[in-house]
Coordinates of N, CA and C in Angstrom, one line a residue:
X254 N 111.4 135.9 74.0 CA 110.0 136.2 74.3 C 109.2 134.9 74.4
X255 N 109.6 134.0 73.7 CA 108.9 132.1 73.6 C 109.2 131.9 75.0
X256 N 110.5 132.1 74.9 CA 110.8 131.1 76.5 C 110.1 131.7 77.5
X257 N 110.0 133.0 77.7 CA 109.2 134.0 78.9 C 107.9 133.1 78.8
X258 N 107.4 133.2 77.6 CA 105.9 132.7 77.4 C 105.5 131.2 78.0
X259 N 106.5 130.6 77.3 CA 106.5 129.1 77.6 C 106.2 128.9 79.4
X260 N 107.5 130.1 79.8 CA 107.7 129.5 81.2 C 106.4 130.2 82.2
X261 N 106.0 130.7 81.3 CA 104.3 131.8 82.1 C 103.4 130.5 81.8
X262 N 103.4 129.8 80.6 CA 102.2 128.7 80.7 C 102.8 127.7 81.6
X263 N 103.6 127.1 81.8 CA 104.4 126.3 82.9 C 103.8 126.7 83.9
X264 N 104.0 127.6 84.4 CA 103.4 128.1 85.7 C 102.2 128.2 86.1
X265 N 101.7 128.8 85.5 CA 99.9 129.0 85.6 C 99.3 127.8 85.7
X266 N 99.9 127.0 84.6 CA 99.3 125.3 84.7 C 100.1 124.6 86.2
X267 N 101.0 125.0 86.1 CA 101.5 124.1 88.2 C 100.5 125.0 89.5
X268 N 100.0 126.3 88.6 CA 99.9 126.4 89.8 C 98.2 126.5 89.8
X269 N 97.2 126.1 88.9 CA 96.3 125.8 88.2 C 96.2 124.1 89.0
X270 N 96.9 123.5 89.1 CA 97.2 122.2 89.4 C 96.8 121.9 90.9
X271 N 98.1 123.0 91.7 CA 97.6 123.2 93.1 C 96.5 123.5 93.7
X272 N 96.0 124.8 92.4 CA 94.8 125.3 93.6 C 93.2 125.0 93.3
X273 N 93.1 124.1 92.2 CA 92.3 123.1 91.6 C 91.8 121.7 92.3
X274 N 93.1 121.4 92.8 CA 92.9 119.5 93.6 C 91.8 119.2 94.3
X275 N 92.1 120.6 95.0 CA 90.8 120.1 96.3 C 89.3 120.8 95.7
X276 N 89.5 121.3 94.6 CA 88.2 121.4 94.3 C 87.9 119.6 93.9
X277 N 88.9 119.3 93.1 CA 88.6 117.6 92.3 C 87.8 117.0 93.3
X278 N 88.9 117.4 94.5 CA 88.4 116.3 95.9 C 87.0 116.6 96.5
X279 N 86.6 117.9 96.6 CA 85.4 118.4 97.0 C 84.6 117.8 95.7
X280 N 84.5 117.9 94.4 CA 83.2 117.0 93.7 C 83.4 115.8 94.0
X281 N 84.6 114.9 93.8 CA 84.2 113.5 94.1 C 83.5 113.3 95.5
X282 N 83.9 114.2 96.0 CA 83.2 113.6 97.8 C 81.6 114.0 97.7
X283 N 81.3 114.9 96.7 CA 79.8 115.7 96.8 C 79.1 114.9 95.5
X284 N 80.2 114.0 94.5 CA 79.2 113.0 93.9 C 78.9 111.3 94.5
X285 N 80.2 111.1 95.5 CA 79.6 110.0 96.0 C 78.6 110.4 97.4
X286 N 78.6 111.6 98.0 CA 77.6 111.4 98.3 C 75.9 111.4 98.1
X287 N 76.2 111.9 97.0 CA 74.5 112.1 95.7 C 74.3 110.5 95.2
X288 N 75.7 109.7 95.1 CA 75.0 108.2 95.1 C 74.7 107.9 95.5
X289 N 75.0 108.1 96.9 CA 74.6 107.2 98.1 C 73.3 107.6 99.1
X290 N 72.4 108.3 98.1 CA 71.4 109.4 98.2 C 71.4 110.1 100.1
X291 N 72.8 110.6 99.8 CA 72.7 111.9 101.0 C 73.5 113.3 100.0
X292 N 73.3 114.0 100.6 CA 73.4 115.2 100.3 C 75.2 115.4 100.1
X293 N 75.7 115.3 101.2 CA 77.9 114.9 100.2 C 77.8 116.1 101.2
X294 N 78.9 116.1 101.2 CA 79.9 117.7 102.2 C 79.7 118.9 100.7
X295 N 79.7 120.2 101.4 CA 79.6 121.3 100.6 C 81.4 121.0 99.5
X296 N 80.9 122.3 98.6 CA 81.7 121.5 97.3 C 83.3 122.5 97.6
X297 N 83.4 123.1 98.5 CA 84.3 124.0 99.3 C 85.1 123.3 100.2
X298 N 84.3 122.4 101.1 CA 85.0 121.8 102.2 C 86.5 121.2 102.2
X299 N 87.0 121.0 101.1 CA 88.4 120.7 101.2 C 89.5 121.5 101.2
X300 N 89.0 123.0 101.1 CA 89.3 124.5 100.9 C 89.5 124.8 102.7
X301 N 88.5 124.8 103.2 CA 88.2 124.9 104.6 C 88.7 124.0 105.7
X302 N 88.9 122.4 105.2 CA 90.5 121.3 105.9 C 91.2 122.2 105.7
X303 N 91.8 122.1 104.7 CA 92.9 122.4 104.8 C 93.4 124.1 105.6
X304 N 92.8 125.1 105.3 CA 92.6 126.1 106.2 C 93.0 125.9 107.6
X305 N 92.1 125.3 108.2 CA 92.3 124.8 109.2 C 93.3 124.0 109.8
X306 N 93.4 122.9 108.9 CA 94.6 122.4 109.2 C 96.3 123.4 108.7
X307 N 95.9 124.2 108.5 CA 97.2 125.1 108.3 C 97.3 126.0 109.5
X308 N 96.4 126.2 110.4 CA 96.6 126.3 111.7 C 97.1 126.2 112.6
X309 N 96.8 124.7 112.7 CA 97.2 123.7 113.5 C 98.9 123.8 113.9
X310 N 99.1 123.6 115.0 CA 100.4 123.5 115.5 C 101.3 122.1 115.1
X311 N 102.0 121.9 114.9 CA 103.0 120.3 114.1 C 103.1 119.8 115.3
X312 N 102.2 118.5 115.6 CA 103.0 117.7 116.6 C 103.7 116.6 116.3
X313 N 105.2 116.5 116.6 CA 106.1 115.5 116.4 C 106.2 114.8 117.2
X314 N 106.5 113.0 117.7 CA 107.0 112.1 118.4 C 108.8 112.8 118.5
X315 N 108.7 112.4 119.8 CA 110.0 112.2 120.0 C 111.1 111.5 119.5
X316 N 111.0 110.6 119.1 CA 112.0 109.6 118.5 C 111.9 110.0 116.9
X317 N 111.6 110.6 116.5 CA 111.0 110.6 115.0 C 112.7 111.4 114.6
X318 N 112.9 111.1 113.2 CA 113.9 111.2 112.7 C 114.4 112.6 111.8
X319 N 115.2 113.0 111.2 CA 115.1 113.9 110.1 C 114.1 113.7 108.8
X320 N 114.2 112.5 108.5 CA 113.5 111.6 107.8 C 112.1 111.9 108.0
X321 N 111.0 111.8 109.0 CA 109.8 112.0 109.4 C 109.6 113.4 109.6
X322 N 110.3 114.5 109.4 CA 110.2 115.8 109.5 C 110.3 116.5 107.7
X323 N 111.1 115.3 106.6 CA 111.2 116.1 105.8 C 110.4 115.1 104.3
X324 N 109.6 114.2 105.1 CA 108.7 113.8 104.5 C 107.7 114.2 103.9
X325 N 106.5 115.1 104.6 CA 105.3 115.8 104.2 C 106.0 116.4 103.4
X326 N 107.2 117.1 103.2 CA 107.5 118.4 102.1 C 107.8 117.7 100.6
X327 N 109.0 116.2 101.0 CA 109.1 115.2 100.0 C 108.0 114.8 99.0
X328 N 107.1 114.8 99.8 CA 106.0 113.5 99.1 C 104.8 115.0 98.8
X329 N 104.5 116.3 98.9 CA 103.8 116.9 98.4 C 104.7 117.9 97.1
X330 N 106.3 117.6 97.3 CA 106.8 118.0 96.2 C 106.4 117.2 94.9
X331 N 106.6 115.6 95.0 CA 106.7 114.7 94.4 C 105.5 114.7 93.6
X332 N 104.2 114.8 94.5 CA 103.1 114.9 94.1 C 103.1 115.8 93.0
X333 N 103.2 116.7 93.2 CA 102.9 118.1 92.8 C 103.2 118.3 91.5
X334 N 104.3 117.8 91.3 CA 105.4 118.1 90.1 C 105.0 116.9 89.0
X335 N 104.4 115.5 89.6 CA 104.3 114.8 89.1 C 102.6 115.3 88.2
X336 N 102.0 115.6 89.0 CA 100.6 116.4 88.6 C 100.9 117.3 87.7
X337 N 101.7 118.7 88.1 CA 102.2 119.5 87.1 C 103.1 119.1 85.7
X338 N 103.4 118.0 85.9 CA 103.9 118.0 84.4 C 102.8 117.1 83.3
X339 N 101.7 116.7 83.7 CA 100.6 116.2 82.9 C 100.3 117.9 82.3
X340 N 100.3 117.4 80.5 CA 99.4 118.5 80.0 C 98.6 118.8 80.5
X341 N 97.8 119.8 81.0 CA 96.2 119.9 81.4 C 95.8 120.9 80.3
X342 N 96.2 122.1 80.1 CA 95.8 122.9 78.7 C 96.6 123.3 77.7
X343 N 97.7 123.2 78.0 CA 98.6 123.3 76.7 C 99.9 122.1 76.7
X344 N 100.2 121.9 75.1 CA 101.3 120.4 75.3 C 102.5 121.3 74.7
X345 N 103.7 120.6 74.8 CA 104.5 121.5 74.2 C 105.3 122.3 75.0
X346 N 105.1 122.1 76.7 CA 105.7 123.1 77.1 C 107.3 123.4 77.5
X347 N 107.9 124.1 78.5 CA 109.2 124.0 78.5 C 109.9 122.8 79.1
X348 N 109.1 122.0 79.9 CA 109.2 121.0 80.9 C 109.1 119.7 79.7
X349 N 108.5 120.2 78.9 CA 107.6 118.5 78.4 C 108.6 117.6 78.2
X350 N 109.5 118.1 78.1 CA 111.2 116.7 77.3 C 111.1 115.8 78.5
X351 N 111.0 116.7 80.1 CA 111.1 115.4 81.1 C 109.3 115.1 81.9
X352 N 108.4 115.2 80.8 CA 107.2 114.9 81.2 C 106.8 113.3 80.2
X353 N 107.5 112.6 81.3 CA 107.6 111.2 80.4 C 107.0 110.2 81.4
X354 N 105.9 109.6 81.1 CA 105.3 108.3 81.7 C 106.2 108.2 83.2
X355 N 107.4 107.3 82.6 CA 107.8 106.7 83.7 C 108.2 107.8 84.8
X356 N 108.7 108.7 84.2 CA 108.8 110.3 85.4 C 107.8 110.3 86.4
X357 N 106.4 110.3 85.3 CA 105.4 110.7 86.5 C 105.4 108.9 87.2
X358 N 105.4 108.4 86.9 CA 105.3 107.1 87.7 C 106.2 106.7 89.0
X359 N 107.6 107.0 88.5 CA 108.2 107.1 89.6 C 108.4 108.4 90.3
X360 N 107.8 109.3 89.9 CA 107.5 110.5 91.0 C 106.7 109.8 92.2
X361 N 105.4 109.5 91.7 CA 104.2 108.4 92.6 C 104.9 107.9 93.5
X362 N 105.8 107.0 92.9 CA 106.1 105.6 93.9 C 107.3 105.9 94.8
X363 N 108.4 106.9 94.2 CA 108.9 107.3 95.4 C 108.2 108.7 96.7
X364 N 106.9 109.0 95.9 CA 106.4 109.7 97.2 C 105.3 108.1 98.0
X365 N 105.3 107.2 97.8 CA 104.5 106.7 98.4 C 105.4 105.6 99.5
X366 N 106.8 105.4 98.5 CA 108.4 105.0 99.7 C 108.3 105.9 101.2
X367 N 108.3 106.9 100.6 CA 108.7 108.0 101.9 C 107.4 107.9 102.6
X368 N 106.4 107.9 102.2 CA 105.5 107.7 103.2 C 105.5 106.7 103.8
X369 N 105.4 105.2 103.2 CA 105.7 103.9 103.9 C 106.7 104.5 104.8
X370 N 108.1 105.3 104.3 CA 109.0 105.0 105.2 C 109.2 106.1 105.9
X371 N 108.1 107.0 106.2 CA 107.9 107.9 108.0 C 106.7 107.2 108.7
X372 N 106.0 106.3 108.2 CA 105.4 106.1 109.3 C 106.2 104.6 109.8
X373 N 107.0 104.4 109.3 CA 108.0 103.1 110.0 C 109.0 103.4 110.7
X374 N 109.3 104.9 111.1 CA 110.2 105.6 111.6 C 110.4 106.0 113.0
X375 N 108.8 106.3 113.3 CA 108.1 106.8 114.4 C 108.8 105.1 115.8
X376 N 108.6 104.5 115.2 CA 108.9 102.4 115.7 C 107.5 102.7 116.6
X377 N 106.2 102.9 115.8 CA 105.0 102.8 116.6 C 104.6 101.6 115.8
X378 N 103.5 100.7 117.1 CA 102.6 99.7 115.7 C 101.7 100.2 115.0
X379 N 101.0 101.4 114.9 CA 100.3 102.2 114.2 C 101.1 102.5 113.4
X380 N 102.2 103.2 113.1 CA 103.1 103.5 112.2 C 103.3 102.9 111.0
X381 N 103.6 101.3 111.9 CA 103.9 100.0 111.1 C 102.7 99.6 110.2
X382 N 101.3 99.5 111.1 CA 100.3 98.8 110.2 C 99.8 99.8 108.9
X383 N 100.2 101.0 109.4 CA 99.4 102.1 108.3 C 100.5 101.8 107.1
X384 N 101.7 101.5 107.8 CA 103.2 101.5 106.4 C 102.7 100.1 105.4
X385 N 102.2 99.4 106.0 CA 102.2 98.2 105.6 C 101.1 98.0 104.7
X386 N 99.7 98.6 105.2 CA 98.9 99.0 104.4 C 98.7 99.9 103.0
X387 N 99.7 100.7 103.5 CA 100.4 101.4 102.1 C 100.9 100.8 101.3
X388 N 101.8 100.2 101.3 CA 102.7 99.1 100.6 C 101.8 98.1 99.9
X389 N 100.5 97.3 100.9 CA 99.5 96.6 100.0 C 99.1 97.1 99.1
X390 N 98.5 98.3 99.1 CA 97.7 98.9 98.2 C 98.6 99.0 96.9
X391 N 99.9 99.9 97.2 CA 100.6 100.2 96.2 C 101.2 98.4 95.3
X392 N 100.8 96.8 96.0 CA 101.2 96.1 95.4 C 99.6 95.7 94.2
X393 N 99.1 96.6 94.7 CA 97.6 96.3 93.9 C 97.5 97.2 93.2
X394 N 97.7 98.3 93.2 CA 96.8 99.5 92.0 C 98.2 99.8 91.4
X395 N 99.7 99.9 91.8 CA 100.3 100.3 90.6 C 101.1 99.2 89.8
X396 N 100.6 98.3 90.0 CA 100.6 97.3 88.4 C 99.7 97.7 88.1
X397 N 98.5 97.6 88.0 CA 97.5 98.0 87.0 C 97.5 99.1 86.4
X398 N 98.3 100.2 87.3 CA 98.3 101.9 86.6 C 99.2 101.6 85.4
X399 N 100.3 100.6 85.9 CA 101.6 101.0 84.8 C 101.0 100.0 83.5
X400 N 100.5 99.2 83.7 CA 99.6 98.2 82.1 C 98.7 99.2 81.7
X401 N 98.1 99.9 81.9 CA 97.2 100.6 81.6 C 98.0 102.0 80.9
X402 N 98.7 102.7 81.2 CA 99.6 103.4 81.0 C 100.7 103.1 79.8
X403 N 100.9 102.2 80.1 CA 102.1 101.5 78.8 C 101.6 100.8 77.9
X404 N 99.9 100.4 77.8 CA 99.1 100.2 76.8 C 98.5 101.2 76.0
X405 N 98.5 102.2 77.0 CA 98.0 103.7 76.0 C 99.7 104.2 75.3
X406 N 100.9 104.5 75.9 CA 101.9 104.4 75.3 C 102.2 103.8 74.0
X407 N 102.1 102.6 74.4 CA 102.1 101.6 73.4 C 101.2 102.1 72.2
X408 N 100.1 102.5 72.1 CA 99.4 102.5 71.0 C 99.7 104.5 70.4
X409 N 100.4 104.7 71.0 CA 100.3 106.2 71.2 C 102.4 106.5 70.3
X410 N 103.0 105.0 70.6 CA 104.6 105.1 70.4 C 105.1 106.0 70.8
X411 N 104.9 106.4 72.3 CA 106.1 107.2 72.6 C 105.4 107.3 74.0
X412 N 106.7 107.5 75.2 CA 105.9 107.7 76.4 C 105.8 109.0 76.9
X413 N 106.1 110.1 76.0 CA 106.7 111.5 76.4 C 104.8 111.8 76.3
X414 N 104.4 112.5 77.3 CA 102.9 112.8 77.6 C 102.5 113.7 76.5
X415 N 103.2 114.9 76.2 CA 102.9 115.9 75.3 C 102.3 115.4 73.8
X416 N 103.3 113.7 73.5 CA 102.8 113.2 72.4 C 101.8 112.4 72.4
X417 N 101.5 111.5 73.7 CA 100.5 110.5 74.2 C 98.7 111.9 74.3
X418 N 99.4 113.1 74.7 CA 97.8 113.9 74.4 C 97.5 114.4 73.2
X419 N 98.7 114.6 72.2 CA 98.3 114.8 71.2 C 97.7 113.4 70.5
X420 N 98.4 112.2 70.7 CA 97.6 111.1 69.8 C 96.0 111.0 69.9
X421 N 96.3 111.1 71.7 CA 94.3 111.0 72.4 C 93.6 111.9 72.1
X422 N 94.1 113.1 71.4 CA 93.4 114.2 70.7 C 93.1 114.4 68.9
X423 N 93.9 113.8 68.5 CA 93.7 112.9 67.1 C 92.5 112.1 66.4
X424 N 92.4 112.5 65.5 CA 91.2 111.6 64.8 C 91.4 109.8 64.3
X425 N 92.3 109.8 65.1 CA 93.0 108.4 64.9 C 92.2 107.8 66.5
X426 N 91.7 108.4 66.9 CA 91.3 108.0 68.4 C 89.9 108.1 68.8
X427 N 89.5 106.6 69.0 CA 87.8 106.7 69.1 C 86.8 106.3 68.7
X428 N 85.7 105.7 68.9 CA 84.5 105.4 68.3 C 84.2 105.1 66.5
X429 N 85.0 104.4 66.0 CA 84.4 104.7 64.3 C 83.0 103.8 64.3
X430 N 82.3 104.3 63.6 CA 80.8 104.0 63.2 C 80.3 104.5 62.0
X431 N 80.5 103.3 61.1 CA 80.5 103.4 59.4 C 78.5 103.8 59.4
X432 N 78.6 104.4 58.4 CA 77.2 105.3 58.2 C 76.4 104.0 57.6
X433 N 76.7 102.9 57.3 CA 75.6 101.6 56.9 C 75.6 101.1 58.6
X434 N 76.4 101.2 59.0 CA 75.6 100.0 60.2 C 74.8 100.9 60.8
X435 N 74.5 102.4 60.7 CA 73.5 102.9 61.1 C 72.2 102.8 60.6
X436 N 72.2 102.6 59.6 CA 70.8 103.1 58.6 C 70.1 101.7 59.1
X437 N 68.2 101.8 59.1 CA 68.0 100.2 59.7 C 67.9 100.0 57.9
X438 N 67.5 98.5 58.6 CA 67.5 97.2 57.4 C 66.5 97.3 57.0
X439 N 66.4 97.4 55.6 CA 65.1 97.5 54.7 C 64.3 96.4 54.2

């Protein structure tokens, strides 16, 4: 009956994961546009992309490979799983033994290979400069993800996620503020 259970919170949380995102994407797009004092896209609109774009008929280049056809499925698997195995409300689960730092890390970077490597497939210069662009970015933000990551690790001793949320959920984590440095000076 644990394992049924376990594998019903596994689920709910993957699939909590999926149908959550584009909400995430719909507030970030409706809080930078409140910065930038305009009004932002309704908080739905990424609900209604994609809708739409599930419509849409697949257009493929001709020269395009197996490779370029089984990439979008590759790289939103990759995603997906790499997302679903982050705690979001329960730790502990059936999955959690392979919910380890570097897992989700290299989930990321080989969906971000496969993307570099369908739009280099197409042999368009659009293809090329967007691959290339990808590749920059990914030489810029994931160093910093993985120091940033392997410093919370680090302080956390272990890179298995289930234990890195229980430490960030600990009273060992956080703000201390001794009750003299509050009181004023007499």
């Amino acid at each position: 009956m644990a394992v049924i259970l376990d594998l019903a919170t596994q689920g709910a949380q993957m699939l909590l994961v999926l149908l959550l995102a584009p909400l995430l994407t719909g507030f970030i797009r409706k809080l930078k546009g409140r910065l930038l004092r305009r009004q932002g896209p309704p908080l739905l609109q990424p609900y209604r992309d994609l809708l739409r774009l599930m419509r849409k008929e697949a257009v493929l280049a001709e020269n395009a490979s197996w490779l370029f056809r089984v990439t979008p499925y590759l790289v939103f698997a990759a995603t997906w799983v790499a997302a679903a195995l982050v705690p979001t409300f329960a730790t502990g689960l059936m999955f959690s033994w392979s919910a380890d730092l570097i897992v989700v890390i290299a989930l990321l970077g080989s969906a971000r290979f496969f993307l570099a490597l369908a739009g280099m497939d197409v042999g368009t210069s659009f293809g090329g400069i967007g691959s290339s662009r990808e590749m920059m970015i990914a030489t810029l933000a994931e160093p910093a993800m993985i120091m940033i990551v392997f410093t919370l690790a680090l302080l956390a001793g272990s890179t298995q996620l289930s234990s890195l949320a229980g430490f960030m959920l600990s009273p060992a984590v956080g703000l201390r503020v001794s009750a003299g440095s509050l009181s004023s000076p007499s």
